[in-house]
Amino acid sequence: MKARSAFSIQRDVVFAIFVREMISRFSTYTFGNVWLVLEPLLMMTLFIVLFGARGQGAYGFTEAPIFIYTSFLTFRGLWASTMRQCAGARGGARGLLEFRQVRLFDVFMARAFIEGGLFLIVGLIIALGLVWLGYDPWPDDPLGVLGYCSVLWLLAASFGMLACMVGSIAREVEKLVGMLTMPLLFVSAVLFPMTFVPRQFWGYLTWNPVLHAMELVREAWFSNYTSPVADFGYLFAVTLACLALALSSYRLTWRRVVAQ
Amino acid sequence: MIRFNDVSKYFPTRFGPKYVLKNIDLDIPDDRDVAILGKNGAGKSTLLRLLGGVDFPTEGRIQSNRFISWPLALTSGFQGTLTGRENVRFICRIHGVKSNRSTEEFVKEFSELGGSFELPVSSYSSGMKSKYSFAVSMAFDFDTYLIDEIMSVGDSGFKKKCENAISNKRENSNIILVSHNMNLLRRQCNAAILLAYGRAEFYESVEQAIFRYECL
């Protein structure tokens, strides 16, 4: 055994969990790891066909399949799955915590990285498919899209982490978080841009930080779309607050959470 | 030296805190192989988990400057859906061992699993599992090995092999062994800790500790 620095231990552990999760998540399925990409790919394709086929040209600033592609990919691929995986990290970490190097935080990190990576890969594959079908899925401002997406990713990871820590006190929280995804889909401007929503509802809907992320990504993706409500300052502040809350609750309670 | 500074450990239960260890001050010397004795529920496994750094004392501190193995028990942290080889690879990675090929081959040979090494760990019988997890821990060089009852499951040939491996390891490292097999403790250990009534007592002689244990 050689002594390693704390940083190199953490790097080794996060990488090890990363690989282990990749291998084990679908290892019991016939097609194995293909499902890592296939599952989000199938779901995205289904939604694009389902919602994109009708309402041609209804959005004004882009074609329906591209609109659904940009919003569903960001919502399901980035927000929902990162949040759910991080919230479920405690259950997935059971066997891992028999080793002193492995901490619950490493599981959060590995899972968040997996979801972020899958988002990029799946997004790229579907974009290529859309190009093949004759659409133009590329963002007008790729750096802006990546930037807003990483803020949303951070928000999802810290919210999931917070849910996981609170869920250790009352398991009901896990159920609530699981139920949250569906209604959030309807109030986060995923299926429609905010310009479609009557002005008197803006005040209520804009409390939701995910809506801001969706609108900001949309703005960066389509240069001819300007969101009436998007506010990066609000999104960033909520993300920072969520992250600070998650990190401090982790620091305060991780020993008790692990001991269960 | 592993030093316990006023260590207490309790588990919260419906009836209030249940103390397993209370205000323990203890030094475990580097050159001793320690047997841990105690009745069921006396805190033997908890002590081992505290030493292994996977559980934490409610009060007090444990100080040590040694490389201590993970607590080697039947339910060690192997993922059932992964194969034996993949689990070894994972453990190599988290320990920063780059030469995982040679470690894998060592485990495959030592555990006598043959082709089963490439099958998911969940398909192993309990005997196979104990052989496997014992082999995995022997593949790494620790200063202190924590062994929890694991040698009581394997067949007699393998038990002999385990004892030989432990004897070899004892030349450069020390072991901390939990077992209900007194003869094994007499052969492998030269000091003992007796756990009873939430207290821990260090004995220089195993015989004396066993005598006290049997009088409890």
Short mmCIF file of C-alpha atoms in Angstrom, two decimals, chain A residues 10-239:
data_model
loop_
_atom_site.label_atom_id
_atom_site.label_comp_id
_atom_site.label_asym_id
_atom_site.label_seq_id
_atom_site.Cartn_x
_atom_site.Cartn_y
_atom_site.Cartn_z
CA GLN A 10 -11.27 10.65 -4.32
CA ARG A 11 -10.41 10.67 -8.02
CA ASP A 12 -9.74 6.92 -7.97
CA VAL A 13 -12.94 6.21 -6.04
CA VAL A 14 -15.18 8.37 -8.22
CA PHE A 15 -13.75 6.75 -11.33
CA ALA A 16 -14.21 3.27 -9.84
CA ILE A 17 -17.85 3.94 -8.95
CA PHE A 18 -18.39 5.50 -12.37
CA VAL A 19 -17.23 2.32 -14.10
CA ARG A 20 -19.08 0.08 -11.66
CA GLU A 21 -22.38 1.91 -12.17
CA MET A 22 -21.94 1.82 -15.93
CA ILE A 23 -21.38 -1.92 -15.88
CA SER A 24 -23.95 -2.91 -13.31
CA ARG A 25 -26.94 -0.75 -14.18
CA PHE A 26 -28.11 -2.87 -17.09
CA SER A 27 -25.95 -5.97 -16.75
CA THR A 28 -28.97 -8.23 -16.21
CA TYR A 29 -30.58 -7.16 -19.49
CA THR A 30 -30.07 -9.06 -22.72
CA PHE A 31 -28.60 -6.11 -24.57
CA GLY A 32 -26.62 -5.01 -21.53
CA ASN A 33 -24.89 -1.67 -21.70
CA VAL A 34 -26.55 -0.71 -24.96
CA TRP A 35 -29.52 0.23 -22.77
CA LEU A 36 -27.52 3.05 -21.18
CA VAL A 37 -27.96 4.98 -24.42
CA LEU A 38 -30.92 3.10 -25.84
CA GLU A 39 -33.33 3.87 -22.99
CA PRO A 40 -33.18 7.69 -23.21
CA LEU A 41 -32.89 7.41 -26.99
CA LEU A 42 -36.13 5.41 -27.29
CA MET A 43 -37.97 7.71 -24.93
CA MET A 44 -36.81 10.82 -26.76
CA THR A 45 -37.72 9.38 -30.13
CA LEU A 46 -41.16 8.45 -28.84
CA PHE A 47 -41.79 11.95 -27.52
CA ILE A 48 -40.48 13.64 -30.63
CA VAL A 49 -42.80 11.55 -32.80
CA LEU A 50 -45.73 11.90 -30.39
CA PHE A 51 -45.62 15.65 -29.87
CA GLY A 52 -43.64 16.70 -32.90
CA ALA A 53 -45.80 15.07 -35.56
CA ARG A 54 -48.79 17.25 -34.79
CA GLY A 55 -48.77 21.03 -34.73
CA GLN A 56 -46.34 21.63 -37.58
CA GLY A 57 -45.10 25.19 -37.46
CA ALA A 58 -47.14 26.02 -34.39
CA TYR A 59 -44.15 27.39 -32.50
CA GLY A 60 -43.20 30.07 -34.98
CA PHE A 61 -39.49 30.15 -34.25
CA THR A 62 -38.68 26.51 -35.04
CA GLU A 63 -40.08 23.20 -36.27
CA ALA A 64 -41.98 21.00 -33.82
CA PRO A 65 -39.56 18.03 -33.62
CA ILE A 66 -36.62 20.34 -32.95
CA PHE A 67 -38.55 22.14 -30.25
CA ILE A 68 -39.48 18.89 -28.52
CA TYR A 69 -35.91 17.65 -28.95
CA THR A 70 -34.39 20.67 -27.23
CA SER A 71 -36.84 20.82 -24.35
CA PHE A 72 -37.34 17.13 -23.60
CA LEU A 73 -33.66 16.35 -23.82
CA THR A 74 -32.90 19.08 -21.30
CA PHE A 75 -35.76 18.24 -18.98
CA ARG A 76 -35.71 14.43 -18.93
CA GLY A 77 -32.10 13.78 -19.82
CA LEU A 78 -30.56 16.42 -17.63
CA TRP A 79 -32.90 17.54 -14.87
CA ALA A 80 -35.10 14.54 -14.14
CA SER A 81 -32.58 11.73 -14.45
CA THR A 82 -29.72 13.50 -12.65
CA MET A 83 -32.06 14.49 -9.84
CA ARG A 84 -33.52 11.00 -9.52
CA GLN A 85 -30.18 9.23 -9.61
CA CYS A 86 -28.71 11.52 -6.96
CA ALA A 87 -31.78 11.19 -4.76
CA GLY A 88 -31.49 7.40 -4.96
CA ALA A 89 -27.76 7.33 -4.24
CA ARG A 90 -28.22 6.03 -0.70
CA GLY A 91 -29.83 2.81 -1.84
CA GLY A 92 -27.28 2.31 -4.58
CA ALA A 93 -24.37 2.80 -2.24
CA ARG A 94 -25.21 0.01 0.19
CA GLY A 95 -22.42 -2.41 -0.66
CA LEU A 96 -19.93 0.30 -1.55
CA LEU A 97 -19.70 1.77 1.91
CA GLU A 98 -17.96 -1.35 3.25
CA PHE A 99 -14.74 0.28 2.10
CA ARG A 100 -13.34 3.19 4.03
CA GLN A 101 -12.23 5.08 0.94
CA VAL A 102 -15.76 5.23 -0.43
CA ARG A 103 -17.96 8.02 0.86
CA LEU A 104 -21.53 8.76 -0.06
CA PHE A 105 -20.37 11.97 -1.71
CA ASP A 106 -18.33 10.00 -4.25
CA VAL A 107 -21.49 8.16 -5.25
CA PHE A 108 -23.27 11.48 -5.83
CA MET A 109 -20.40 12.71 -7.95
CA ALA A 110 -20.10 9.56 -10.02
CA ARG A 111 -23.85 9.43 -10.66
CA ALA A 112 -24.05 13.10 -11.61
CA PHE A 113 -21.15 12.67 -14.04
CA ILE A 114 -22.77 9.62 -15.62
CA GLU A 115 -26.05 11.45 -16.21
CA GLY A 116 -24.28 14.52 -17.56
CA GLY A 117 -22.23 12.40 -19.96
CA LEU A 118 -25.25 10.41 -21.10
CA PHE A 119 -27.10 13.67 -21.77
CA LEU A 120 -24.34 14.82 -24.11
CA ILE A 121 -24.03 11.46 -25.90
CA VAL A 122 -27.76 10.91 -26.35
CA GLY A 123 -28.22 14.52 -27.45
CA LEU A 124 -25.53 14.13 -30.07
CA ILE A 125 -26.93 10.85 -31.41
CA ILE A 126 -30.45 12.26 -31.76
CA ALA A 127 -29.09 15.44 -33.34
CA LEU A 128 -27.32 13.34 -35.97
CA GLY A 129 -30.55 11.43 -36.56
CA LEU A 130 -32.42 14.72 -37.02
CA VAL A 131 -29.77 15.98 -39.45
CA TRP A 132 -30.25 12.77 -41.43
CA LEU A 133 -34.00 13.48 -41.58
CA GLY A 134 -33.30 16.94 -42.96
CA TYR A 135 -33.73 19.13 -39.87
CA ASP A 136 -31.27 21.61 -38.41
CA PRO A 137 -30.92 20.73 -34.69
CA TRP A 138 -27.67 22.59 -33.96
CA PRO A 139 -27.88 25.38 -31.34
CA ASP A 140 -27.25 28.93 -32.51
CA ASP A 141 -25.19 29.64 -29.40
CA PRO A 142 -23.59 26.29 -28.36
CA LEU A 143 -21.55 27.78 -25.53
CA GLY A 144 -24.63 29.42 -24.06
CA VAL A 145 -26.55 26.15 -24.22
CA LEU A 146 -23.69 24.27 -22.54
CA GLY A 147 -23.39 26.94 -19.87
CA TYR A 148 -27.09 26.98 -18.98
CA CYS A 149 -27.21 23.19 -19.14
CA SER A 150 -24.36 22.90 -16.66
CA VAL A 151 -26.15 25.23 -14.24
CA LEU A 152 -29.29 23.10 -14.57
CA TRP A 153 -27.16 19.98 -14.06
CA LEU A 154 -25.70 21.45 -10.90
CA LEU A 155 -29.17 22.37 -9.67
CA ALA A 156 -30.41 18.83 -10.37
CA ALA A 157 -27.45 17.24 -8.61
CA SER A 158 -27.72 19.44 -5.52
CA PHE A 159 -31.49 19.10 -5.33
CA GLY A 160 -31.16 15.31 -5.58
CA MET A 161 -28.47 15.31 -2.94
CA LEU A 162 -30.61 17.41 -0.64
CA ALA A 163 -33.56 15.07 -1.22
CA CYS A 164 -31.35 12.11 -0.39
CA MET A 165 -30.14 13.64 2.88
CA VAL A 166 -33.63 14.73 3.93
CA GLY A 167 -34.97 11.36 2.81
CA SER A 168 -32.80 9.70 5.43
CA ILE A 169 -34.90 11.37 8.12
CA ALA A 170 -38.27 10.60 6.55
CA ARG A 171 -38.48 8.09 3.72
CA GLU A 172 -41.65 9.80 2.49
CA VAL A 173 -39.47 12.44 0.88
CA GLU A 174 -38.31 9.87 -1.69
CA LYS A 175 -41.93 9.25 -2.69
CA LEU A 176 -42.64 12.98 -2.95
CA VAL A 177 -39.57 13.58 -5.10
CA GLY A 178 -40.61 10.69 -7.34
CA MET A 179 -44.05 12.27 -7.76
CA LEU A 180 -42.56 15.67 -8.47
CA THR A 181 -41.26 14.94 -11.95
CA MET A 182 -44.61 14.57 -13.68
CA PRO A 183 -46.28 17.85 -12.55
CA LEU A 184 -43.00 19.67 -13.01
CA LEU A 185 -43.06 18.63 -16.65
CA PHE A 186 -46.22 20.69 -17.14
CA VAL A 187 -45.25 23.81 -15.23
CA SER A 188 -41.66 24.13 -16.46
CA ALA A 189 -42.40 25.28 -20.00
CA VAL A 190 -41.24 21.99 -21.46
CA LEU A 191 -44.08 21.34 -23.90
CA PHE A 192 -44.58 25.01 -24.82
CA PRO A 193 -42.54 28.22 -24.70
CA MET A 194 -43.52 30.85 -22.13
CA THR A 195 -44.80 33.13 -24.90
CA PHE A 196 -47.79 30.74 -25.15
CA VAL A 197 -48.72 31.29 -21.51
CA PRO A 198 -51.10 34.17 -20.65
CA ARG A 199 -49.37 36.99 -18.86
CA GLN A 200 -51.36 36.69 -15.61
CA PHE A 201 -49.83 33.24 -14.87
CA TRP A 202 -46.21 34.32 -15.30
CA GLY A 203 -45.97 35.51 -11.73
CA TYR A 204 -46.78 32.06 -10.34
CA LEU A 205 -44.84 29.95 -12.81
CA THR A 206 -41.62 31.93 -12.59
CA TRP A 207 -41.03 30.80 -9.01
CA ASN A 208 -39.88 27.51 -10.54
CA PRO A 209 -36.12 27.64 -11.25
CA VAL A 210 -36.32 24.78 -13.76
CA LEU A 211 -38.57 26.96 -15.93
CA HIS A 212 -35.88 29.62 -16.07
CA ALA A 213 -33.31 27.04 -17.10
CA MET A 214 -35.60 25.73 -19.85
CA GLU A 215 -36.26 29.22 -21.18
CA LEU A 216 -32.60 30.21 -21.06
CA VAL A 217 -31.54 27.08 -22.92
CA ARG A 218 -34.25 27.78 -25.48
CA GLU A 219 -33.05 31.36 -25.92
CA ALA A 220 -29.49 30.21 -26.50
CA TRP A 221 -30.59 27.46 -28.85
CA PHE A 222 -32.81 29.61 -31.10
CA SER A 223 -31.45 33.09 -31.73
CA ASN A 224 -34.86 34.28 -32.94
CA TYR A 225 -36.60 33.37 -29.68
CA THR A 226 -36.58 35.78 -26.77
CA SER A 227 -38.06 34.63 -23.52
CA PRO A 228 -40.35 37.09 -21.75
CA VAL A 229 -39.49 35.79 -18.25
CA ALA A 230 -36.05 34.11 -18.20
CA ASP A 231 -33.83 35.42 -15.42
CA PHE A 232 -30.36 33.93 -15.12
CA GLY A 233 -29.70 35.71 -11.82
CA TYR A 234 -32.63 33.94 -10.18
CA LEU A 235 -31.65 30.52 -11.54
CA PHE A 236 -28.07 30.98 -10.42
CA ALA A 237 -29.06 32.17 -6.96
CA VAL A 238 -31.42 29.21 -6.44
CA THR A 239 -28.74 26.82 -7.66
#
